[in-house]
XYZ file of C-alpha atoms in Angstrom:
154
model
C 71.558 91.886 127.137
C 69.240 93.618 124.233
C 73.235 95.046 123.173
C 73.698 91.085 122.275
C 70.728 90.890 120.678
C 70.838 93.252 118.845
C 74.528 92.502 117.947
C 74.052 88.955 117.479
C 71.220 90.393 114.343
C 73.329 92.210 112.947
C 76.275 89.872 112.538
C 74.035 86.274 111.945
C 73.595 86.653 108.012
C 77.793 87.594 108.178
C 78.434 85.022 109.624
C 76.053 82.732 107.628
C 77.359 83.376 104.481
C 80.409 84.364 104.899
C 82.119 80.673 103.386
C 79.774 80.815 100.624
C 81.779 79.697 97.423
C 80.924 79.357 93.672
C 81.672 76.876 91.502
C 80.874 75.856 87.850
C 78.214 74.309 88.976
C 76.815 76.698 90.107
C 76.493 78.841 87.071
C 73.798 76.876 85.862
C 71.715 78.398 88.414
C 71.976 80.967 87.864
C 70.809 82.888 83.952
C 73.794 84.977 82.793
C 73.956 85.129 79.137
C 77.213 85.160 77.868
C 78.965 84.014 81.128
C 82.248 82.066 80.726
C 83.156 78.657 82.558
C 86.086 77.314 82.890
C 86.117 74.541 80.365
C 85.118 77.762 77.510
C 88.350 79.402 78.636
C 90.307 75.833 78.257
C 88.918 75.730 74.560
C 90.280 79.352 73.654
C 93.155 79.575 71.868
C 96.980 80.485 74.100
C 97.671 84.477 73.598
C 100.557 85.466 71.620
C 103.562 86.018 74.148
C 106.209 88.793 73.130
C 109.174 86.969 72.750
C 111.380 90.620 72.419
C 111.534 93.970 72.614
C 109.638 95.896 70.157
C 112.722 98.479 70.411
C 115.876 98.509 71.432
C 115.950 101.125 74.060
C 120.141 102.912 73.734
C 122.026 102.933 76.681
C 121.642 106.487 78.694
C 124.832 107.890 80.323
C 123.605 109.644 83.723
C 126.589 112.419 83.929
C 127.958 112.253 87.654
C 127.713 115.799 88.786
C 130.192 117.577 91.046
C 128.798 117.519 94.920
C 130.576 120.257 96.170
C 127.839 122.918 95.591
C 125.587 120.351 97.082
C 127.848 119.646 99.876
C 128.375 123.620 100.415
C 125.162 124.215 100.895
C 123.826 121.536 103.024
C 127.063 122.283 105.433
C 125.434 125.970 105.436
C 121.813 124.615 106.418
C 123.409 121.568 108.665
C 125.629 124.702 110.329
C 122.351 127.174 110.449
C 120.640 124.180 112.140
C 122.504 123.031 114.930
C 123.117 127.030 115.477
C 118.993 127.769 116.459
C 119.447 123.899 117.959
C 121.750 125.019 120.743
C 120.133 128.370 121.312
C 116.871 127.117 121.914
C 118.434 124.243 124.195
C 120.126 127.079 126.191
C 116.597 129.342 126.515
C 114.527 125.491 127.388
C 117.617 125.050 129.912
C 116.802 128.489 131.359
C 113.330 127.788 131.452
C 112.976 125.357 133.886
C 115.793 126.576 135.603
C 112.827 129.731 136.009
C 110.629 127.658 137.084
C 112.933 125.941 140.093
C 112.424 126.835 143.660
C 115.804 128.928 143.452
C 114.617 131.516 140.965
C 113.969 134.448 142.537
C 116.931 135.787 143.089
C 116.800 139.349 142.947
C 120.285 140.226 143.572
C 121.198 137.642 140.519
C 121.098 138.080 136.678
C 119.209 134.304 136.670
C 116.214 133.717 135.268
C 112.882 134.298 137.375
C 109.568 133.058 137.870
C 107.725 134.233 134.592
C 110.583 133.954 132.120
C 109.034 131.066 130.363
C 105.837 133.342 129.407
C 108.513 135.743 128.458
C 110.521 133.383 126.225
C 107.321 131.900 124.703
C 107.099 133.192 121.595
C 111.563 133.214 120.916
C 111.406 129.260 121.415
C 108.211 128.916 118.671
C 110.298 131.113 116.281
C 113.508 128.650 117.125
C 111.505 125.543 115.948
C 109.510 127.075 113.611
C 113.349 127.875 111.981
C 114.331 124.490 112.622
C 111.605 122.843 111.072
C 111.812 124.755 107.745
C 115.529 124.306 107.831
C 114.747 120.122 108.030
C 112.748 120.971 104.994
C 115.239 122.591 103.025
C 117.992 119.952 103.650
C 115.574 117.211 102.687
C 114.585 119.127 99.605
C 118.501 119.384 98.845
C 119.074 115.697 99.485
C 116.272 115.048 97.276
C 118.334 117.473 94.270
C 121.326 116.087 94.701
C 120.091 112.601 94.721
C 117.827 113.419 90.682
C 121.206 114.795 90.192
C 123.081 111.668 90.577
C 125.734 113.612 92.902
C 126.671 112.719 96.307
C 125.875 114.675 100.257
C 127.902 113.391 103.032
C 125.092 113.412 105.780
C 128.077 113.146 108.851
């Protein structure tokens, strides 16, 4: 109950003054020297409007760059990213297998319990490299766009 009383006391001024609007009649109540009313603004002369540009800008022809170098760089980065992503997914599948109930066979070469701890740095490194390659791909796309070249993102 105490919270509601304090909340009401804090919000009452905001609610009371929220709908207040001022008009030209209200300006007479204020002592603001040089304040304009709507009537004063109507008596002013209209502003000059420029109908044409001051100087005609020459048209610039943007040369289209060959997109072959950008496309080759993109294909290389995309291939590297796909390979790293496949390696990461392979390691994550092996980690999932090592944490299953069938892990720990001493006669096999399958990962055993504790494999996740050993490969965690590798998985983190793969994730870091994938993120860096994603950033390089974004930068390459920006540079190609600025140069006017198009890249097939397949």
